[in-house]
Structure formats: C-alpha cells, structure tokens
C-alpha cells in the first residue's frame, strides 16, 4: 500500500508535480486550501456577494459549486445561485443535467436552467446542422452563446459576481493559445477575474490554482455527483489540441502546467502596472449588450445561422 505522505493512511492520488501521494482526506484539504489561497490572492468572494455559479454537471463546476457552498457558509452573507446553460446536445448535456440536479438537491439549491434554444433560438445540435462548410468551429459558437447566457442570467438574478469552473488547465491553455496566435493584447483580459463593466457581470474563477484532473479527484473524495462524458463536438477546437499538447508535456515533465500558469500570472501583473488605455465598450446595435464593434458576436452568429437556415429552406 502506498501511504499518504501527510497522515500515513492509504494514498489514492499521486501529485507528480510535487512528488506527493495523498489520501482522499488530505487531498480534499489541499484542494480547498488552494481555493482559499486563490480567494486571498485575488479577493474573489466577499461578504455581501450574490453569486451566480455556472454549473454543467461536469467535474469542474460540481467541485466549484461544492467549495463555494462551503466558503459561503464560512464567510457568511454570501448568496449562491446555481445556473446551468443547456446547449441542447442530445446524449450529452441532458445526462449531465441530471448530475447537476442531484448535486443541487444534495446541497439544498434550486437548479436554474436557461437554454440556447431560448436565448439564441438554436440548440447546438441545430447549429451543427445549419452552420455549413464555411461556418465557425463548434466551440466558437458555443463559447459565445454560453458566455452570453450566463451573463444574462447573472444580470437577471441581480448577481454582482458570476463564478465559473475554469481551472489551472484552462488558464494555461488560454495563455498558450494567446501566444501561439500572437494575441498578447489579450493577456490582461483573462485570469482569476474580469473587471466589472456596465452590462457585464464580473466573472470570477476560484479554481484557478486547481488542475482539471484534481477537480475530478475532488468530486470523488467529496462524493459529489458529476458526469464524465465528453461533448461530441469537442475535438474540433484549437483549444482541444492545445489541451492535448499540454497534457502530453505534463505527462513527460510534471509541473509544466503550473509553471505556465505562474508565468502567465507574473507577466499579467507586470503588464497591469502600465495599463494601455482600453477603448470603451460600445452597445450592440441589435441587443444593446456591451461589445467591441457595431454588433456583438452573439447577434452576429445568430444572424449568420438564421440566414443559412432560411436559405436552406428556399
Ligand atoms: Fe460547447 Fe465546445 Fe464545450 Fe461542446 S466542447 S459544450 S461545443 S464549448
Ligand atoms: Zn448583440
């Protein structure tokens, strides 16, 4: 039996990047400490917050909801509102919703659900049929629609924060993608949180110091229901390939993901010392949401898909 390096009980996880084998209790404690550390470093959750938590039934958001539930109790005067955005992916999200519902019931929350069908008029299954050969990649539509759905839900619930389950893997992937696309101007725009803008609820990422596979281990250790299936449209994206690349590197050189994450955080801090003047947000001519151009991406995509759908009928 491999022993937990901290307490001597049977180890169930191996943290190769720091050469530690841990039992489920010590691992759970470590995971929660990391979330508290992120909270201390970035002031993510404070008294008086009303937080919409984006849940999906997957491991990251199930771990997120549970740790935030515990934190809210400890901090006091923090309201948690779970919201699930249903993309409309048959055989995938409908199964995950059941797990999200189970977790919410266990913790005593009502699960609020909004769907792409209601917010943009197309389910993801329909988007994939309608988009045609010159359309965007699946996750490009989906990412924009999800961001919009969650933000709108947070506005509707009058929440001052929107918590999402992005973990250390997500942040290091985004950083790598920014570098590979020479989009260094984006480096100051993501990370542990976004700034608050009119019409855009501040997004916080309490799992920024936790690896993706640790979120699954945490769900196991805390006996949380979660769905492990993979989205059938996932393998189209640049993110998917960046993820695979980083997973392979991590396998060979344990610790590279955290190294990349901390490089990102240091560079971001330096860049923030000399902020570049940002162009103020404009209002989308169609829906009035904040956007950088004449129309927001959501409206642009909805128009594109609607005209493709109409053209296919005639
Ligand atoms: Fe949407 Fe892409 Fe995630 Fe599937 S993998 S749910 S298409 S963002
Ligand atoms: Zn718009």
PDB file of C-alpha atoms and ligand atoms in Angstrom:
ATOM      1  CA  UNK A   1       0.000   0.000   0.000  1.00  0.00           C
ATOM      2  CA  UNK A   2       1.255   3.457  -0.865  1.00  0.00           C
ATOM      3  CA  UNK A   3       0.940   5.689   2.183  1.00  0.00           C
ATOM      4  CA  UNK A   4      -0.279   9.261   2.321  1.00  0.00           C
ATOM      5  CA  UNK A   5       2.803  11.422   2.830  1.00  0.00           C
ATOM      6  CA  UNK A   6       0.909  13.574   5.343  1.00  0.00           C
ATOM      7  CA  UNK A   7      -1.041  11.140   7.541  1.00  0.00           C
ATOM      8  CA  UNK A   8       0.045   7.604   6.644  1.00  0.00           C
ATOM      9  CA  UNK A   9      -3.415   6.404   5.512  1.00  0.00           C
ATOM     10  CA  UNK A  10      -3.793   4.727   2.128  1.00  0.00           C
ATOM     11  CA  UNK A  11      -2.900   7.151  -0.661  1.00  0.00           C
ATOM     12  CA  UNK A  12      -5.409   7.476  -3.502  1.00  0.00           C
ATOM     13  CA  UNK A  13      -3.860  10.252  -5.579  1.00  0.00           C
ATOM     14  CA  UNK A  14      -0.370  10.918  -6.820  1.00  0.00           C
ATOM     15  CA  UNK A  15       0.650  14.548  -7.310  1.00  0.00           C
ATOM     16  CA  UNK A  16       3.628  14.013  -9.572  1.00  0.00           C
ATOM     17  CA  UNK A  17       4.499  17.720  -9.853  1.00  0.00           C
ATOM     18  CA  UNK A  18       5.319  17.884  -6.133  1.00  0.00           C
ATOM     19  CA  UNK A  19       6.095  14.190  -5.580  1.00  0.00           C
ATOM     20  CA  UNK A  20       3.321  13.689  -3.016  1.00  0.00           C
ATOM     21  CA  UNK A  21       0.966  10.742  -2.576  1.00  0.00           C
ATOM     22  CA  UNK A  22      -2.144  11.716  -0.637  1.00  0.00           C
ATOM     23  CA  UNK A  23      -5.179  10.011   0.896  1.00  0.00           C
ATOM     24  CA  UNK A  24      -8.599  11.369  -0.004  1.00  0.00           C
ATOM     25  CA  UNK A  25      -8.887  13.439   3.201  1.00  0.00           C
ATOM     26  CA  UNK A  26      -5.524  15.167   2.856  1.00  0.00           C
ATOM     27  CA  UNK A  27      -6.128  15.735  -0.853  1.00  0.00           C
ATOM     28  CA  UNK A  28      -9.550  17.274  -0.181  1.00  0.00           C
ATOM     29  CA  UNK A  29      -7.992  19.582   2.375  1.00  0.00           C
ATOM     30  CA  UNK A  30      -5.234  20.581  -0.048  1.00  0.00           C
ATOM     31  CA  UNK A  31      -7.736  21.304  -2.842  1.00  0.00           C
ATOM     32  CA  UNK A  32      -9.838  23.512  -0.573  1.00  0.00           C
ATOM     33  CA  UNK A  33      -6.736  25.311   0.702  1.00  0.00           C
ATOM     34  CA  UNK A  34      -5.855  26.163  -2.889  1.00  0.00           C
ATOM     35  CA  UNK A  35      -9.277  27.690  -3.436  1.00  0.00           C
ATOM     36  CA  UNK A  36      -8.912  29.744  -0.237  1.00  0.00           C
ATOM     37  CA  UNK A  37      -5.457  30.810  -1.415  1.00  0.00           C
ATOM     38  CA  UNK A  38      -6.926  31.992  -4.736  1.00  0.00           C
ATOM     39  CA  UNK A  39      -9.568  33.831  -2.757  1.00  0.00           C
ATOM     40  CA  UNK A  40      -6.905  35.516  -0.633  1.00  0.00           C
ATOM     41  CA  UNK A  41      -4.696  36.386  -3.612  1.00  0.00           C
ATOM     42  CA  UNK A  42      -7.472  37.808  -5.785  1.00  0.00           C
ATOM     43  CA  UNK A  43     -10.339  38.719  -3.360  1.00  0.00           C
ATOM     44  CA  UNK A  44     -12.875  36.695  -5.286  1.00  0.00           C
ATOM     45  CA  UNK A  45     -15.628  36.051  -2.727  1.00  0.00           C
ATOM     46  CA  UNK A  46     -16.505  38.543  -0.019  1.00  0.00           C
ATOM     47  CA  UNK A  47     -19.361  39.202   2.399  1.00  0.00           C
ATOM     48  CA  UNK A  48     -22.480  40.570   0.767  1.00  0.00           C
ATOM     49  CA  UNK A  49     -21.851  38.812  -2.573  1.00  0.00           C
ATOM     50  CA  UNK A  50     -24.700  37.409  -4.609  1.00  0.00           C
ATOM     51  CA  UNK A  51     -23.001  34.910  -6.899  1.00  0.00           C
ATOM     52  CA  UNK A  52     -24.432  33.092  -9.891  1.00  0.00           C
ATOM     53  CA  UNK A  53     -22.444  29.867 -10.218  1.00  0.00           C
ATOM     54  CA  UNK A  54     -22.266  28.370 -13.694  1.00  0.00           C
ATOM     55  CA  UNK A  55     -22.853  24.633 -13.340  1.00  0.00           C
ATOM     56  CA  UNK A  56     -22.872  21.985 -16.035  1.00  0.00           C
ATOM     57  CA  UNK A  57     -22.967  18.650 -14.209  1.00  0.00           C
ATOM     58  CA  UNK A  58     -19.285  18.138 -15.108  1.00  0.00           C
ATOM     59  CA  UNK A  59     -16.405  17.703 -12.651  1.00  0.00           C
ATOM     60  CA  UNK A  60     -15.107  21.289 -12.636  1.00  0.00           C
ATOM     61  CA  UNK A  61     -18.371  23.038 -11.949  1.00  0.00           C
ATOM     62  CA  UNK A  62     -19.511  20.367  -9.453  1.00  0.00           C
ATOM     63  CA  UNK A  63     -16.294  20.872  -7.494  1.00  0.00           C
ATOM     64  CA  UNK A  64     -16.760  24.644  -7.811  1.00  0.00           C
ATOM     65  CA  UNK A  65     -20.334  24.636  -6.521  1.00  0.00           C
ATOM     66  CA  UNK A  66     -19.390  22.496  -3.533  1.00  0.00           C
ATOM     67  CA  UNK A  67     -16.340  24.543  -2.474  1.00  0.00           C
ATOM     68  CA  UNK A  68     -18.237  27.787  -2.929  1.00  0.00           C
ATOM     69  CA  UNK A  69     -21.109  26.374  -0.887  1.00  0.00           C
ATOM     70  CA  UNK A  70     -18.658  25.656   1.938  1.00  0.00           C
ATOM     71  CA  UNK A  71     -16.905  29.010   1.573  1.00  0.00           C
ATOM     72  CA  UNK A  72     -20.189  30.921   1.552  1.00  0.00           C
ATOM     73  CA  UNK A  73     -21.106  29.341   4.889  1.00  0.00           C
ATOM     74  CA  UNK A  74     -17.747  30.171   6.390  1.00  0.00           C
ATOM     75  CA  UNK A  75     -17.551  33.740   5.077  1.00  0.00           C
ATOM     76  CA  UNK A  76     -21.225  34.468   5.826  1.00  0.00           C
ATOM     77  CA  UNK A  77     -23.744  36.658   3.970  1.00  0.00           C
ATOM     78  CA  UNK A  78     -22.894  35.162   0.567  1.00  0.00           C
ATOM     79  CA  UNK A  79     -25.737  34.001  -1.653  1.00  0.00           C
ATOM     80  CA  UNK A  80     -25.181  31.209  -4.187  1.00  0.00           C
ATOM     81  CA  UNK A  81     -27.429  30.778  -7.233  1.00  0.00           C
ATOM     82  CA  UNK A  82     -26.613  27.795  -9.488  1.00  0.00           C
ATOM     83  CA  UNK A  83     -27.384  28.319 -13.181  1.00  0.00           C
ATOM     84  CA  UNK A  84     -26.955  25.737 -15.910  1.00  0.00           C
ATOM     85  CA  UNK A  85     -26.838  26.685 -19.571  1.00  0.00           C
ATOM     86  CA  UNK A  86     -28.258  23.867 -21.657  1.00  0.00           C
ATOM     87  CA  UNK A  87     -26.574  23.928 -25.068  1.00  0.00           C
ATOM     88  CA  UNK A  88     -29.004  21.352 -26.446  1.00  0.00           C
ATOM     89  CA  UNK A  89     -26.595  18.498 -27.197  1.00  0.00           C
ATOM     90  CA  UNK A  90     -28.574  15.295 -27.193  1.00  0.00           C
ATOM     91  CA  UNK A  91     -26.988  12.345 -25.391  1.00  0.00           C
ATOM     92  CA  UNK A  92     -24.530  14.623 -23.578  1.00  0.00           C
ATOM     93  CA  UNK A  93     -25.870  17.654 -21.755  1.00  0.00           C
ATOM     94  CA  UNK A  94     -29.216  16.005 -20.917  1.00  0.00           C
ATOM     95  CA  UNK A  95     -27.269  13.341 -18.976  1.00  0.00           C
ATOM     96  CA  UNK A  96     -25.083  15.920 -17.254  1.00  0.00           C
ATOM     97  CA  UNK A  97     -28.140  17.955 -16.186  1.00  0.00           C
ATOM     98  CA  UNK A  98     -29.308  15.024 -14.066  1.00  0.00           C
ATOM     99  CA  UNK A  99     -25.995  15.074 -12.162  1.00  0.00           C
ATOM    100  CA  UNK A 100     -26.197  18.845 -11.680  1.00  0.00           C
ATOM    101  CA  UNK A 101     -29.736  18.472 -10.370  1.00  0.00           C
ATOM    102  CA  UNK A 102     -28.647  15.722  -7.986  1.00  0.00           C
ATOM    103  CA  UNK A 103     -25.836  17.889  -6.603  1.00  0.00           C
ATOM    104  CA  UNK A 104     -28.084  20.938  -6.179  1.00  0.00           C
ATOM    105  CA  UNK A 105     -30.649  18.819  -4.325  1.00  0.00           C
ATOM    106  CA  UNK A 106     -27.927  17.449  -2.067  1.00  0.00           C
ATOM    107  CA  UNK A 107     -26.780  20.978  -1.199  1.00  0.00           C
ATOM    108  CA  UNK A 108     -30.277  22.453  -0.947  1.00  0.00           C
ATOM    109  CA  UNK A 109     -30.271  24.707  -4.035  1.00  0.00           C
ATOM    110  CA  UNK A 110     -32.737  25.102  -6.823  1.00  0.00           C
ATOM    111  CA  UNK A 111     -31.104  24.474 -10.207  1.00  0.00           C
ATOM    112  CA  UNK A 112     -31.922  27.266 -12.656  1.00  0.00           C
ATOM    113  CA  UNK A 113     -31.709  26.292 -16.319  1.00  0.00           C
ATOM    114  CA  UNK A 114     -31.502  28.510 -19.388  1.00  0.00           C
ATOM    115  CA  UNK A 115     -31.152  27.038 -22.850  1.00  0.00           C
ATOM    116  CA  UNK A 116     -29.586  28.192 -26.122  1.00  0.00           C
ATOM    117  CA  UNK A 117     -32.945  27.461 -27.711  1.00  0.00           C
ATOM    118  CA  UNK A 118     -34.471  30.220 -25.557  1.00  0.00           C
ATOM    119  CA  UNK A 119     -31.557  32.659 -25.575  1.00  0.00           C
ATOM    120  CA  UNK A 120     -30.410  32.444 -29.207  1.00  0.00           C
ATOM    121  CA  UNK A 121     -33.070  30.348 -30.943  1.00  0.00           C
ATOM    122  CA  UNK A 122     -30.774  27.448 -31.893  1.00  0.00           C
ATOM    123  CA  UNK A 123     -29.690  24.398 -29.928  1.00  0.00           C
ATOM    124  CA  UNK A 124     -26.054  23.332 -30.515  1.00  0.00           C
ATOM    125  CA  UNK A 125     -27.337  20.287 -32.412  1.00  0.00           C
ATOM    126  CA  UNK A 126     -29.136  22.694 -34.773  1.00  0.00           C
ATOM    127  CA  UNK A 127     -26.103  24.974 -35.037  1.00  0.00           C
ATOM    128  CA  UNK A 128     -24.047  21.998 -36.221  1.00  0.00           C
ATOM    129  CA  UNK A 129     -26.611  21.170 -38.917  1.00  0.00           C
ATOM    130  CA  UNK A 130     -27.120  24.742 -40.102  1.00  0.00           C
ATOM    131  CA  UNK A 131     -23.591  26.253 -39.986  1.00  0.00           C
ATOM    132  CA  UNK A 132     -22.436  24.706 -43.305  1.00  0.00           C
ATOM    133  CA  UNK A 133     -18.875  24.252 -44.603  1.00  0.00           C
ATOM    134  CA  UNK A 134     -17.894  27.927 -44.201  1.00  0.00           C
ATOM    135  CA  UNK A 135     -19.215  28.189 -40.651  1.00  0.00           C
ATOM    136  CA  UNK A 136     -17.130  28.532 -37.499  1.00  0.00           C
ATOM    137  CA  UNK A 137     -15.931  25.745 -35.277  1.00  0.00           C
ATOM    138  CA  UNK A 138     -18.446  24.291 -32.819  1.00  0.00           C
ATOM    139  CA  UNK A 139     -16.845  25.777 -29.692  1.00  0.00           C
ATOM    140  CA  UNK A 140     -16.640  29.254 -31.243  1.00  0.00           C
ATOM    141  CA  UNK A 141     -20.447  29.489 -31.419  1.00  0.00           C
ATOM    142  CA  UNK A 142     -20.907  27.600 -28.183  1.00  0.00           C
ATOM    143  CA  UNK A 143     -18.430  29.680 -26.152  1.00  0.00           C
ATOM    144  CA  UNK A 144     -20.072  32.954 -27.216  1.00  0.00           C
ATOM    145  CA  UNK A 145     -23.599  31.665 -26.565  1.00  0.00           C
ATOM    146  CA  UNK A 146     -22.681  30.248 -23.143  1.00  0.00           C
ATOM    147  CA  UNK A 147     -20.946  33.444 -22.040  1.00  0.00           C
ATOM    148  CA  UNK A 148     -23.975  35.421 -23.118  1.00  0.00           C
ATOM    149  CA  UNK A 149     -26.467  33.049 -21.421  1.00  0.00           C
ATOM    150  CA  UNK A 150     -24.602  33.050 -18.113  1.00  0.00           C
ATOM    151  CA  UNK A 151     -24.082  36.804 -18.121  1.00  0.00           C
ATOM    152  CA  UNK A 152     -27.750  37.415 -18.864  1.00  0.00           C
ATOM    153  CA  UNK A 153     -28.756  35.028 -16.060  1.00  0.00           C
ATOM    154  CA  UNK A 154     -26.417  36.849 -13.653  1.00  0.00           C
ATOM    155  CA  UNK A 155     -27.964  40.183 -14.679  1.00  0.00           C
ATOM    156  CA  UNK A 156     -31.486  38.774 -14.297  1.00  0.00           C
ATOM    157  CA  UNK A 157     -30.673  37.475 -10.804  1.00  0.00           C
ATOM    158  CA  UNK A 158     -29.053  40.832  -9.955  1.00  0.00           C
ATOM    159  CA  UNK A 159     -25.866  38.994  -9.006  1.00  0.00           C
ATOM    160  CA  UNK A 160     -22.695  41.039  -8.527  1.00  0.00           C
ATOM    161  CA  UNK A 161     -20.462  38.091  -9.485  1.00  0.00           C
ATOM    162  CA  UNK A 162     -20.525  35.151 -11.840  1.00  0.00           C
ATOM    163  CA  UNK A 163     -18.361  32.183 -10.804  1.00  0.00           C
ATOM    164  CA  UNK A 164     -17.193  29.748 -13.440  1.00  0.00           C
ATOM    165  CA  UNK A 165     -15.322  26.460 -13.127  1.00  0.00           C
ATOM    166  CA  UNK A 166     -12.246  27.421 -15.176  1.00  0.00           C
ATOM    167  CA  UNK A 167      -9.240  25.667 -13.665  1.00  0.00           C
ATOM    168  CA  UNK A 168      -5.453  25.887 -13.960  1.00  0.00           C
ATOM    169  CA  UNK A 169      -5.539  23.810 -17.166  1.00  0.00           C
ATOM    170  CA  UNK A 170      -7.989  26.228 -18.809  1.00  0.00           C
ATOM    171  CA  UNK A 171      -5.920  29.270 -17.898  1.00  0.00           C
ATOM    172  CA  UNK A 172      -2.633  27.778 -19.061  1.00  0.00           C
ATOM    173  CA  UNK A 173      -4.291  26.653 -22.327  1.00  0.00           C
ATOM    174  CA  UNK A 174      -5.693  30.140 -22.948  1.00  0.00           C
ATOM    175  CA  UNK A 175      -2.292  31.691 -22.276  1.00  0.00           C
ATOM    176  CA  UNK A 176      -0.580  29.264 -24.659  1.00  0.00           C
ATOM    177  CA  UNK A 177      -3.226  29.921 -27.331  1.00  0.00           C
ATOM    178  CA  UNK A 178      -2.732  33.695 -26.969  1.00  0.00           C
ATOM    179  CA  UNK A 179       0.991  33.243 -27.519  1.00  0.00           C
ATOM    180  CA  UNK A 180       0.554  30.900 -30.472  1.00  0.00           C
ATOM    181  CA  UNK A 181      -1.889  33.329 -32.107  1.00  0.00           C
ATOM    182  CA  UNK A 182       0.239  36.373 -31.320  1.00  0.00           C
ATOM    183  CA  UNK A 183      -2.683  37.842 -29.373  1.00  0.00           C
ATOM    184  CA  UNK A 184      -0.644  39.208 -26.495  1.00  0.00           C
ATOM    185  CA  UNK A 185      -3.078  42.121 -26.025  1.00  0.00           C
ATOM    186  CA  UNK A 186      -5.494  39.550 -24.579  1.00  0.00           C
ATOM    187  CA  UNK A 187      -3.147  38.596 -21.732  1.00  0.00           C
ATOM    188  CA  UNK A 188      -4.518  41.248 -19.382  1.00  0.00           C
ATOM    189  CA  UNK A 189      -8.111  40.342 -20.190  1.00  0.00           C
ATOM    190  CA  UNK A 190      -8.499  36.947 -18.563  1.00  0.00           C
ATOM    191  CA  UNK A 191      -7.264  35.154 -15.461  1.00  0.00           C
ATOM    192  CA  UNK A 192      -8.655  34.983 -11.963  1.00  0.00           C
ATOM    193  CA  UNK A 193     -11.389  37.538 -12.696  1.00  0.00           C
ATOM    194  CA  UNK A 194     -12.641  40.107 -15.164  1.00  0.00           C
ATOM    195  CA  UNK A 195     -13.328  43.724 -14.393  1.00  0.00           C
ATOM    196  CA  UNK A 196     -16.870  44.885 -13.861  1.00  0.00           C
ATOM    197  CA  UNK A 197     -18.444  46.756 -16.784  1.00  0.00           C
ATOM    198  CA  UNK A 198     -21.917  48.066 -17.317  1.00  0.00           C
ATOM    199  CA  UNK A 199     -23.959  45.112 -18.601  1.00  0.00           C
ATOM    200  CA  UNK A 200     -21.164  42.613 -17.886  1.00  0.00           C
ATOM    201  CA  UNK A 201     -21.165  40.892 -14.513  1.00  0.00           C
ATOM    202  CA  UNK A 202     -17.697  40.337 -13.016  1.00  0.00           C
ATOM    203  CA  UNK A 203     -16.562  36.758 -13.706  1.00  0.00           C
ATOM    204  CA  UNK A 204     -14.506  35.010 -11.022  1.00  0.00           C
ATOM    205  CA  UNK A 205     -12.507  31.768 -11.271  1.00  0.00           C
ATOM    206  CA  UNK A 206     -11.926  30.311  -7.795  1.00  0.00           C
ATOM    207  CA  UNK A 207     -10.418  27.084  -9.248  1.00  0.00           C
ATOM    208  CA  UNK A 208      -7.520  28.872 -10.938  1.00  0.00           C
ATOM    209  CA  UNK A 209      -4.957  27.028  -8.761  1.00  0.00           C
ATOM    210  CA  UNK A 210      -6.525  23.559  -9.265  1.00  0.00           C
ATOM    211  CA  UNK A 211      -5.734  21.209 -12.130  1.00  0.00           C
ATOM    212  CA  UNK A 212      -8.539  19.697 -14.185  1.00  0.00           C
ATOM    213  CA  UNK A 213      -7.900  16.132 -13.063  1.00  0.00           C
ATOM    214  CA  UNK A 214      -7.788  17.328  -9.454  1.00  0.00           C
ATOM    215  CA  UNK A 215     -11.358  18.597  -9.861  1.00  0.00           C
ATOM    216  CA  UNK A 216     -12.428  15.034 -10.715  1.00  0.00           C
ATOM    217  CA  UNK A 217     -10.441  13.645  -7.760  1.00  0.00           C
ATOM    218  CA  UNK A 218     -12.050  16.241  -5.505  1.00  0.00           C
ATOM    219  CA  UNK A 219     -15.545  15.210  -6.680  1.00  0.00           C
ATOM    220  CA  UNK A 220     -14.614  11.607  -5.855  1.00  0.00           C
ATOM    221  CA  UNK A 221     -13.152  12.500  -2.461  1.00  0.00           C
ATOM    222  CA  UNK A 222     -16.171  14.632  -1.541  1.00  0.00           C
ATOM    223  CA  UNK A 223     -18.610  12.086  -3.040  1.00  0.00           C
ATOM    224  CA  UNK A 224     -20.174  14.614  -5.392  1.00  0.00           C
ATOM    225  CA  UNK A 225     -22.258  13.504  -8.364  1.00  0.00           C
ATOM    226  CA  UNK A 226     -20.724  14.510 -11.726  1.00  0.00           C
ATOM    227  CA  UNK A 227     -20.900  13.440 -15.339  1.00  0.00           C
ATOM    228  CA  UNK A 228     -17.711  12.320 -17.067  1.00  0.00           C
ATOM    229  CA  UNK A 229     -18.918  12.051 -20.673  1.00  0.00           C
ATOM    230  CA  UNK A 230     -17.317  14.197 -23.376  1.00  0.00           C
ATOM    231  CA  UNK A 231     -19.074  16.601 -25.686  1.00  0.00           C
ATOM    232  CA  UNK A 232     -19.349  15.037 -29.162  1.00  0.00           C
ATOM    233  CA  UNK A 233     -18.340  18.381 -30.740  1.00  0.00           C
ATOM    234  CA  UNK A 234     -15.261  18.931 -28.556  1.00  0.00           C
ATOM    235  CA  UNK A 235     -12.499  17.720 -30.838  1.00  0.00           C
ATOM    236  CA  UNK A 236     -12.814  20.498 -33.416  1.00  0.00           C
ATOM    237  CA  UNK A 237     -11.165  23.249 -31.479  1.00  0.00           C
ATOM    238  CA  UNK A 238      -7.691  24.771 -31.291  1.00  0.00           C
ATOM    239  CA  UNK A 239      -8.210  24.627 -27.528  1.00  0.00           C
ATOM    240  CA  UNK A 240      -8.681  20.842 -27.770  1.00  0.00           C
ATOM    241  CA  UNK A 241      -5.301  20.490 -29.485  1.00  0.00           C
ATOM    242  CA  UNK A 242      -3.591  22.876 -27.056  1.00  0.00           C
ATOM    243  CA  UNK A 243      -5.055  20.823 -24.233  1.00  0.00           C
ATOM    244  CA  UNK A 244      -3.718  17.575 -25.674  1.00  0.00           C
ATOM    245  CA  UNK A 245      -0.308  19.156 -26.198  1.00  0.00           C
ATOM    246  CA  UNK A 246      -0.126  20.381 -22.591  1.00  0.00           C
ATOM    247  CA  UNK A 247      -1.358  17.029 -21.269  1.00  0.00           C
ATOM    248  CA  UNK A 248       1.426  15.245 -23.137  1.00  0.00           C
ATOM    249  CA  UNK A 249       4.012  17.709 -21.837  1.00  0.00           C
ATOM    250  CA  UNK A 250       2.708  17.385 -18.268  1.00  0.00           C
ATOM    251  CA  UNK A 251       2.991  13.620 -18.533  1.00  0.00           C
ATOM    252  CA  UNK A 252       6.670  13.905 -19.500  1.00  0.00           C
ATOM    253  CA  UNK A 253       7.558  16.917 -17.379  1.00  0.00           C
ATOM    254  CA  UNK A 254       5.236  17.095 -14.348  1.00  0.00           C
ATOM    255  CA  UNK A 255       4.677  20.678 -13.260  1.00  0.00           C
ATOM    256  CA  UNK A 256       4.700  22.402 -16.672  1.00  0.00           C
ATOM    257  CA  UNK A 257       1.043  23.422 -16.392  1.00  0.00           C
ATOM    258  CA  UNK A 258       1.575  25.185 -13.079  1.00  0.00           C
ATOM    259  CA  UNK A 259       4.798  26.741 -14.423  1.00  0.00           C
ATOM    260  CA  UNK A 260       2.881  28.113 -17.389  1.00  0.00           C
ATOM    261  CA  UNK A 261       0.089  29.355 -15.121  1.00  0.00           C
ATOM    262  CA  UNK A 262       2.517  31.187 -12.835  1.00  0.00           C
ATOM    263  CA  UNK A 263       4.436  32.638 -15.785  1.00  0.00           C
ATOM    264  CA  UNK A 264       1.124  33.965 -17.050  1.00  0.00           C
ATOM    265  CA  UNK A 265       0.216  35.479 -13.670  1.00  0.00           C
ATOM    266  CA  UNK A 266       3.629  37.184 -13.341  1.00  0.00           C
ATOM    267  CA  UNK A 267       3.528  38.577 -16.878  1.00  0.00           C
ATOM    268  CA  UNK A 268      -0.032  39.763 -16.367  1.00  0.00           C
ATOM    269  CA  UNK A 269       0.914  41.559 -13.159  1.00  0.00           C
ATOM    270  CA  UNK A 270       3.788  43.331 -14.900  1.00  0.00           C
ATOM    271  CA  UNK A 271       1.590  44.369 -17.832  1.00  0.00           C
ATOM    272  CA  UNK A 272      -1.071  45.703 -15.487  1.00  0.00           C
ATOM    273  CA  UNK A 273       1.461  48.129 -13.989  1.00  0.00           C
ATOM    274  CA  UNK A 274       1.451  50.084 -17.263  1.00  0.00           C
ATOM    275  CA  UNK A 275      -2.117  49.716 -18.475  1.00  0.00           C
ATOM    276  CA  UNK A 276      -2.833  50.528 -22.086  1.00  0.00           C
ATOM    277  CA  UNK A 277      -5.854  52.743 -22.480  1.00  0.00           C
ATOM    278  CA  UNK A 278      -8.732  50.496 -23.477  1.00  0.00           C
ATOM    279  CA  UNK A 279     -11.370  51.531 -25.975  1.00  0.00           C
ATOM    280  CA  UNK A 280     -14.661  51.896 -24.099  1.00  0.00           C
ATOM    281  CA  UNK A 281     -17.280  49.249 -24.789  1.00  0.00           C
ATOM    282  CA  UNK A 282     -19.937  50.155 -27.347  1.00  0.00           C
ATOM    283  CA  UNK A 283     -23.506  48.889 -27.311  1.00  0.00           C
ATOM    284  CA  UNK A 284     -24.571  46.203 -29.759  1.00  0.00           C
ATOM    285  CA  UNK A 285     -26.921  47.746 -32.345  1.00  0.00           C
ATOM    286  CA  UNK A 286     -29.128  44.668 -32.146  1.00  0.00           C
ATOM    287  CA  UNK A 287     -29.384  43.654 -28.490  1.00  0.00           C
ATOM    288  CA  UNK A 288     -27.779  46.544 -26.588  1.00  0.00           C
ATOM    289  CA  UNK A 289     -25.217  44.326 -24.849  1.00  0.00           C
ATOM    290  CA  UNK A 290     -21.679  45.664 -24.444  1.00  0.00           C
ATOM    291  CA  UNK A 291     -19.472  44.863 -27.427  1.00  0.00           C
ATOM    292  CA  UNK A 292     -16.322  46.000 -29.204  1.00  0.00           C
ATOM    293  CA  UNK A 293     -17.841  46.682 -32.648  1.00  0.00           C
ATOM    294  CA  UNK A 294     -21.219  47.520 -34.151  1.00  0.00           C
ATOM    295  CA  UNK A 295     -22.778  44.199 -33.233  1.00  0.00           C
ATOM    296  CA  UNK A 296     -21.904  41.660 -30.554  1.00  0.00           C
ATOM    297  CA  UNK A 297     -20.667  38.205 -31.510  1.00  0.00           C
ATOM    298  CA  UNK A 298     -23.864  36.563 -30.300  1.00  0.00           C
ATOM    299  CA  UNK A 299     -26.027  38.683 -32.613  1.00  0.00           C
ATOM    300  CA  UNK A 300     -23.560  38.242 -35.478  1.00  0.00           C
ATOM    301  CA  UNK A 301     -23.704  34.444 -35.108  1.00  0.00           C
ATOM    302  CA  UNK A 302     -27.479  34.358 -34.708  1.00  0.00           C
ATOM    303  CA  UNK A 303     -27.903  36.409 -37.897  1.00  0.00           C
ATOM    304  CA  UNK A 304     -25.478  34.172 -39.785  1.00  0.00           C
ATOM    305  CA  UNK A 305     -27.234  30.988 -38.653  1.00  0.00           C
ATOM    306  CA  UNK A 306     -30.711  32.404 -39.303  1.00  0.00           C
ATOM    307  CA  UNK A 307     -29.840  33.392 -42.872  1.00  0.00           C
ATOM    308  CA  UNK A 308     -28.253  29.976 -43.510  1.00  0.00           C
ATOM    309  CA  UNK A 309     -31.340  28.271 -42.114  1.00  0.00           C
ATOM    310  CA  UNK A 310     -33.657  30.386 -44.284  1.00  0.00           C
ATOM    311  CA  UNK A 311     -31.507  29.805 -47.368  1.00  0.00           C
ATOM    312  CA  UNK A 312     -31.673  26.041 -46.853  1.00  0.00           C
ATOM    313  CA  UNK A 313     -35.486  26.204 -46.803  1.00  0.00           C
ATOM    314  CA  UNK A 314     -35.820  28.118 -50.080  1.00  0.00           C
TER     315      UNK A 314
HETATM  316 FE1  LIG B   1     -19.774  23.638 -26.428  1.00  0.00          FE
HETATM  317 FE2  LIG B   1     -17.366  23.049 -27.402  1.00  0.00          FE
HETATM  318 FE3  LIG B   1     -17.913  22.677 -24.807  1.00  0.00          FE
HETATM  319 FE4  LIG B   1     -19.057  21.117 -26.649  1.00  0.00          FE
HETATM  320  S1  LIG B   1     -16.877  21.262 -26.170  1.00  0.00           S
HETATM  321  S2  LIG B   1     -20.086  22.062 -24.901  1.00  0.00           S
HETATM  322  S3  LIG B   1     -19.337  22.548 -28.341  1.00  0.00           S
HETATM  323  S4  LIG B   1     -17.813  24.641 -25.908  1.00  0.00           S
HETATM  324 ZN1  LIG B   2     -25.989  41.826 -29.629  1.00  0.00          ZN
END
